[in-house]
Amino acid sequence: MRRAAIIGVWLAVGAMGLAGQTAARPVRRVHALAQVQGVPAMPRFRFENFTTANGLPNDHVFSVLVDGDRVWAGTDNGLAVYENGNWKTYTTADGLAQRAVLTLALDKRTGDVWAGTMGGLSRISAGRIDTYTQLNSG
Amino acid sequence: VKRLLTSGAICAAGLCVGLLWQRGMTEAYAQPTPTPEERYASPLELLLSPDGRLLYVLCQGADEVRVLNAATGVVLRTIPVGHVPRGFSFSADGRRLFVANSWDDTVTVIDTESGRVKATWGAGFEPSSVVEDRAGKTLYVADRIGNDIAVLDAATGEEKLTLEAGRGASYLTLSGDGSRLYATHVYPNPTPHRTPPKSEITVIDPTQARVVDRLTLPDVAGVFHVAISRDGRLGAAVELHPKNLVPLAHVEHGWAFVDTLTVFGADVGRSVEVPLDELDRYYAYPFGVAITPDKSRIYVTHGGSDCVTVIDARKMLSYIRAHPETFAEDLSASAHYVVARVAVGKNPRGLVLSRDGGRLYVANRLDDSISVLSTRENRVIQTIRLAGPEKVSALRRGEQTFYHAYSFQGQFGCSNCHIDSTFDGLQWDLEPDGFGKDIVDNRLIEDLRGTEPFKWNGGNPTLVKECGIRTETYFWRSQNFDDLRLTDLVVYVRSLPSRPNRFRAANGELTPAQERGRVIFNRVVDKLGQPIPRSNQCGSCHSGPKGTSQKSFDVGTGKAVDNSSLFDTPQLMSLALTAPYLHDGSAKSLEEIWTVYNPHDRHGRTNDLTKDELNDLVEYLRTR
């Protein structure tokens, strides 16, 4: 992924997929331009949208997590990760607790990602998924 | 909580281990506990000093590191370390030696100049291997029970974090340039019931203390050492490849275990599993692996077959390139790249190559010797005897039998399924009663006295029958043990002590949750005020100090494929370690025994409990 995308803002936009607001220049510069003109002009963001058309597993995106050069998206049909310009999807077949991923968190010390789903909690660690539910754990 | 338990366990370990070991030995022999001078050295791992003049020997049985003149074999120094050391390595600058003590949960730090112990640090649950990063700032410790890699400050020993590894994390190897650390594990990672096992090589970036990759090892359960070539382009891990989903009758119709090597790295381009066995001869329990500096040869020790396999690495890579399909189970393949099998001592384990690759040192754990091989001639040119008892005791003979591959064509021995005298995390289809019938989970074999009968159906009243007739009939499918050898084996198995419980405080006190769980375990009235029938109280079947009434019951866990729903009551010691559970391993965790497999309260009255109360019960069970 280009660096410009990393300094941008990633939004989960409900049923419309995922929008990456990527500034064409540093964010501070955009704000300065708005002040000089004295009008509430829209910053010149470039929106890059992601849907099932370009790799997301589902357009219902509940959560987004930026993790270095990767972007994780919790969707209604699996967990997707955007890396090197491609989306990869993890599903229950890979060990994900449930298909609907509501929330994501990054353990900054280990790099592990935790996914809260509608049917349990999953830890994704270098591609391996371990799942904890009320049935199999405390 | 883990840190508290760790410190408690460290304190308890010495006392518990000492008492249990002493008791086990006394019960087995009715003889006095041996003095340190009477203990076998049991060399497990080897290191050469950077100048190649000193050979460091990790003596697991004597709890020592012995420093030898590598040329003459003369012992120059003996350094006491913790209990049951399992791994050791030099610091990046060579000035310190780190030793992982598996039963104390500690790392011993030794000054290599003076030979003195400088520090002893806590390091997770059952440390089994230890490696310092190239910068000399961080220490990585593989914890077998913790299933993780503890990351310690190399100056202070303070634990900074833990990284998730494979189940039974045990062996670590740093690449030559220090950019990658590879970790293997001896028990398979959890997979769905009755599916092939799966393991991994955990790849860590030691500069960031992060897991960056996991090389999947399909069909593999029991991965031991991993070696990386000096240029970092070729990796090799040795492992067991079991066939546990079909009846064990396949011992004589094919195989039950293949011994394999997974090679990976830029020279290979992918991970490839390579068989080490031959069509009618097997080389069991591959443990140590080394790659020569010029990458021309790979050496593998076979703990069950008392030999070293010599592989022509270039021929092997050529064969791999010519066979893009999987050939792990094609036992004819090894003829294309195995160039020699060199007989060494009993139960060869760790090995180390001299700097120029001209000599290979092999630690023979069960006859207290070091074999020195000429790699040019592929023969033993020297055998170094380590000091220890001259007489081979019944216990020692029994251990030798346990680790030797007695089965048909030398396929496997007791230790294949009881790795380091524990278990293997697998479920087996043992008897020739049809595919998928009477599936049984493998059980821990520690502190067995008072847990008879054996087998899940309680069919074997004694260890003599369990280890003798039953093993010979269903496992070995080969020659029988003679009476003396069987007696020795039983002596050894009966002597195995229970390991320290990491979930129980050193002073024996229970945490509030564990205490609440203990009350639930012992209750006689349910939450509705109704008496619980004695037959359905936890402590009725799981009675006594080991948690077994030694009787069989039907607790509603039988499956359609079982010939009977009556099962022997399993003992509860070290229960936390031995997932999965139930006779067939269908419960992936302790919780699932009741959340999934006890719908009608036949396996104890539990359906009146809240989830928190069930959690308390599980917390208590982990202390057993």
Short mmCIF file of N, CA and C in Angstrom, two decimals, chain B residues 460-535:
data_model
loop_
_atom_site.label_atom_id
_atom_site.label_comp_id
_atom_site.label_asym_id
_atom_site.label_seq_id
_atom_site.Cartn_x
_atom_site.Cartn_y
_atom_site.Cartn_z
N ASN B 460 -7.10 -53.64 31.21
CA ASN B 460 -5.80 -54.14 31.64
C ASN B 460 -5.57 -53.83 33.11
N PRO B 461 -5.62 -54.85 33.96
CA PRO B 461 -5.53 -54.60 35.40
C PRO B 461 -4.15 -54.18 35.88
N THR B 462 -3.12 -54.49 35.12
CA THR B 462 -1.77 -54.18 35.58
C THR B 462 -0.94 -53.59 34.45
N LEU B 463 0.16 -52.96 34.85
CA LEU B 463 1.08 -52.43 33.84
C LEU B 463 1.77 -53.55 33.07
N VAL B 464 1.91 -54.69 33.71
CA VAL B 464 2.53 -55.82 33.01
C VAL B 464 1.70 -56.20 31.80
N LYS B 465 0.38 -56.22 31.98
CA LYS B 465 -0.48 -56.54 30.84
C LYS B 465 -0.52 -55.37 29.85
N GLU B 466 -0.62 -54.16 30.39
CA GLU B 466 -0.70 -52.97 29.53
C GLU B 466 0.54 -52.84 28.65
N CYS B 467 1.71 -52.98 29.28
CA CYS B 467 2.96 -52.78 28.54
C CYS B 467 3.42 -54.04 27.83
N GLY B 468 2.87 -55.18 28.24
CA GLY B 468 3.33 -56.44 27.67
C GLY B 468 2.42 -56.95 26.59
N ILE B 469 1.47 -57.80 26.99
CA ILE B 469 0.63 -58.49 26.00
C ILE B 469 -0.09 -57.51 25.08
N ARG B 470 -0.68 -56.50 25.69
CA ARG B 470 -1.47 -55.56 24.89
C ARG B 470 -0.57 -54.79 23.90
N THR B 471 0.55 -54.33 24.38
CA THR B 471 1.45 -53.57 23.51
C THR B 471 2.00 -54.44 22.40
N GLU B 472 2.38 -55.66 22.75
CA GLU B 472 2.94 -56.55 21.74
C GLU B 472 1.90 -56.92 20.68
N THR B 473 0.65 -57.11 21.15
CA THR B 473 -0.39 -57.56 20.23
C THR B 473 -0.85 -56.44 19.30
N TYR B 474 -1.12 -55.28 19.88
CA TYR B 474 -1.76 -54.23 19.09
C TYR B 474 -0.78 -53.20 18.55
N PHE B 475 0.36 -53.05 19.22
CA PHE B 475 1.29 -52.01 18.77
C PHE B 475 2.47 -52.58 18.00
N TRP B 476 3.22 -53.44 18.67
CA TRP B 476 4.48 -53.89 18.05
C TRP B 476 4.23 -54.77 16.83
N ARG B 477 3.25 -55.70 17.00
CA ARG B 477 2.98 -56.67 15.93
C ARG B 477 4.30 -57.31 15.48
N SER B 478 5.06 -57.63 16.47
CA SER B 478 6.39 -58.15 16.22
C SER B 478 6.75 -59.05 17.38
N GLN B 479 8.03 -59.16 17.68
CA GLN B 479 8.47 -60.04 18.75
C GLN B 479 8.00 -59.53 20.12
N ASN B 480 7.85 -60.46 21.05
CA ASN B 480 7.48 -60.11 22.41
C ASN B 480 8.71 -59.68 23.20
N PHE B 481 8.45 -58.90 24.27
CA PHE B 481 9.51 -58.65 25.23
C PHE B 481 9.77 -59.95 26.00
N ASP B 482 11.03 -60.18 26.37
CA ASP B 482 11.23 -61.27 27.32
C ASP B 482 10.84 -60.76 28.70
N ASP B 483 10.71 -61.67 29.66
CA ASP B 483 10.19 -61.30 30.98
C ASP B 483 11.01 -60.22 31.64
N LEU B 484 12.32 -60.32 31.55
CA LEU B 484 13.17 -59.34 32.23
C LEU B 484 13.01 -57.96 31.61
N ARG B 485 12.96 -57.91 30.30
CA ARG B 485 12.82 -56.61 29.63
C ARG B 485 11.47 -55.98 29.98
N LEU B 486 10.43 -56.79 30.02
CA LEU B 486 9.12 -56.27 30.37
C LEU B 486 9.11 -55.76 31.81
N THR B 487 9.75 -56.49 32.70
CA THR B 487 9.82 -56.05 34.10
C THR B 487 10.54 -54.71 34.19
N ASP B 488 11.64 -54.58 33.48
CA ASP B 488 12.38 -53.32 33.48
C ASP B 488 11.51 -52.17 32.97
N LEU B 489 10.77 -52.45 31.91
CA LEU B 489 9.92 -51.41 31.33
C LEU B 489 8.86 -50.97 32.34
N VAL B 490 8.26 -51.93 33.01
CA VAL B 490 7.23 -51.60 34.00
C VAL B 490 7.85 -50.81 35.15
N VAL B 491 9.05 -51.19 35.57
CA VAL B 491 9.74 -50.44 36.63
C VAL B 491 9.91 -48.98 36.20
N TYR B 492 10.31 -48.79 34.96
CA TYR B 492 10.53 -47.42 34.48
C TYR B 492 9.21 -46.64 34.44
N VAL B 493 8.18 -47.24 33.86
CA VAL B 493 6.91 -46.51 33.71
C VAL B 493 6.33 -46.18 35.09
N ARG B 494 6.44 -47.15 36.02
CA ARG B 494 5.92 -46.89 37.37
C ARG B 494 6.71 -45.81 38.09
N SER B 495 7.93 -45.58 37.68
CA SER B 495 8.77 -44.60 38.40
C SER B 495 8.52 -43.18 37.94
N LEU B 496 7.80 -42.99 36.84
CA LEU B 496 7.65 -41.63 36.31
C LEU B 496 6.87 -40.76 37.28
N PRO B 497 7.48 -39.71 37.77
CA PRO B 497 6.79 -38.86 38.74
C PRO B 497 5.87 -37.86 38.05
N SER B 498 4.96 -37.31 38.81
CA SER B 498 4.08 -36.27 38.29
C SER B 498 4.82 -34.95 38.32
N ARG B 499 4.68 -34.19 37.28
CA ARG B 499 5.41 -32.91 37.22
C ARG B 499 4.77 -31.88 38.15
N PRO B 500 5.49 -30.83 38.50
CA PRO B 500 4.90 -29.80 39.35
C PRO B 500 3.68 -29.17 38.68
N ASN B 501 2.66 -28.90 39.48
CA ASN B 501 1.45 -28.30 38.93
C ASN B 501 1.60 -26.78 38.93
N ARG B 502 1.61 -26.21 37.75
CA ARG B 502 1.83 -24.76 37.61
C ARG B 502 0.59 -23.95 37.96
N PHE B 503 -0.53 -24.60 38.16
CA PHE B 503 -1.76 -23.86 38.45
C PHE B 503 -2.06 -23.83 39.94
N ARG B 504 -1.21 -24.45 40.73
CA ARG B 504 -1.43 -24.51 42.17
C ARG B 504 -0.34 -23.72 42.87
N ALA B 505 -0.73 -22.87 43.81
CA ALA B 505 0.25 -22.05 44.53
C ALA B 505 1.21 -22.95 45.30
N ALA B 506 2.42 -22.40 45.55
CA ALA B 506 3.46 -23.19 46.20
C ALA B 506 3.02 -23.67 47.59
N ASN B 507 2.26 -22.83 48.29
CA ASN B 507 1.84 -23.21 49.65
C ASN B 507 0.58 -24.06 49.66
N GLY B 508 0.10 -24.42 48.49
CA GLY B 508 -1.08 -25.28 48.40
C GLY B 508 -2.39 -24.54 48.51
N GLU B 509 -2.34 -23.24 48.83
CA GLU B 509 -3.59 -22.48 48.96
C GLU B 509 -4.24 -22.31 47.59
N LEU B 510 -5.55 -22.31 47.61
CA LEU B 510 -6.29 -22.11 46.38
C LEU B 510 -6.69 -20.64 46.26
N THR B 511 -6.78 -20.17 45.04
CA THR B 511 -7.31 -18.82 44.82
C THR B 511 -8.80 -18.86 45.13
N PRO B 512 -9.42 -17.69 45.29
CA PRO B 512 -10.88 -17.70 45.56
C PRO B 512 -11.66 -18.48 44.50
N ALA B 513 -11.31 -18.31 43.24
CA ALA B 513 -12.04 -19.04 42.17
C ALA B 513 -11.80 -20.54 42.30
N GLN B 514 -10.56 -20.92 42.57
CA GLN B 514 -10.26 -22.36 42.72
C GLN B 514 -10.99 -22.94 43.92
N GLU B 515 -11.08 -22.16 45.00
CA GLU B 515 -11.77 -22.63 46.19
C GLU B 515 -13.27 -22.79 45.91
N ARG B 516 -13.85 -21.83 45.19
CA ARG B 516 -15.26 -21.97 44.82
C ARG B 516 -15.46 -23.22 43.97
N GLY B 517 -14.50 -23.47 43.10
CA GLY B 517 -14.59 -24.66 42.26
C GLY B 517 -14.48 -25.94 43.08
N ARG B 518 -13.63 -25.91 44.09
CA ARG B 518 -13.47 -27.09 44.95
C ARG B 518 -14.79 -27.40 45.66
N VAL B 519 -15.48 -26.35 46.10
CA VAL B 519 -16.77 -26.55 46.78
C VAL B 519 -17.77 -27.18 45.80
N ILE B 520 -17.77 -26.70 44.56
CA ILE B 520 -18.68 -27.28 43.56
C ILE B 520 -18.32 -28.75 43.32
N PHE B 521 -17.03 -29.02 43.23
CA PHE B 521 -16.58 -30.40 42.99
C PHE B 521 -17.08 -31.34 44.08
N ASN B 522 -17.13 -30.84 45.31
CA ASN B 522 -17.48 -31.70 46.45
C ASN B 522 -18.94 -31.59 46.87
N ARG B 523 -19.74 -30.82 46.18
CA ARG B 523 -21.10 -30.57 46.66
C ARG B 523 -21.96 -31.84 46.55
N VAL B 524 -22.97 -31.88 47.41
CA VAL B 524 -23.89 -33.03 47.42
C VAL B 524 -25.33 -32.58 47.16
N VAL B 525 -25.53 -31.25 47.09
CA VAL B 525 -26.86 -30.70 46.83
C VAL B 525 -26.72 -29.70 45.69
N ASP B 526 -27.66 -29.74 44.75
CA ASP B 526 -27.55 -28.80 43.63
C ASP B 526 -28.13 -27.44 44.01
N LYS B 527 -28.12 -26.52 43.06
CA LYS B 527 -28.53 -25.16 43.36
C LYS B 527 -30.04 -25.04 43.60
N LEU B 528 -30.77 -26.06 43.22
CA LEU B 528 -32.21 -26.06 43.46
C LEU B 528 -32.54 -26.70 44.80
N GLY B 529 -31.52 -27.06 45.53
CA GLY B 529 -31.72 -27.68 46.84
C GLY B 529 -31.97 -29.17 46.78
N GLN B 530 -31.85 -29.72 45.61
CA GLN B 530 -32.10 -31.16 45.45
C GLN B 530 -30.81 -31.95 45.71
N PRO B 531 -30.92 -33.06 46.44
CA PRO B 531 -29.73 -33.88 46.65
C PRO B 531 -29.21 -34.41 45.31
N ILE B 532 -27.90 -34.41 45.17
CA ILE B 532 -27.29 -35.00 43.98
C ILE B 532 -26.98 -36.45 44.30
N PRO B 533 -27.50 -37.36 43.50
CA PRO B 533 -27.20 -38.78 43.79
C PRO B 533 -25.69 -38.99 43.90
N ARG B 534 -25.31 -39.84 44.80
CA ARG B 534 -23.87 -40.06 45.02
C ARG B 534 -23.16 -40.42 43.71
N SER B 535 -23.84 -41.20 42.89
CA SER B 535 -23.20 -41.63 41.65
C SER B 535 -22.97 -40.47 40.68
#
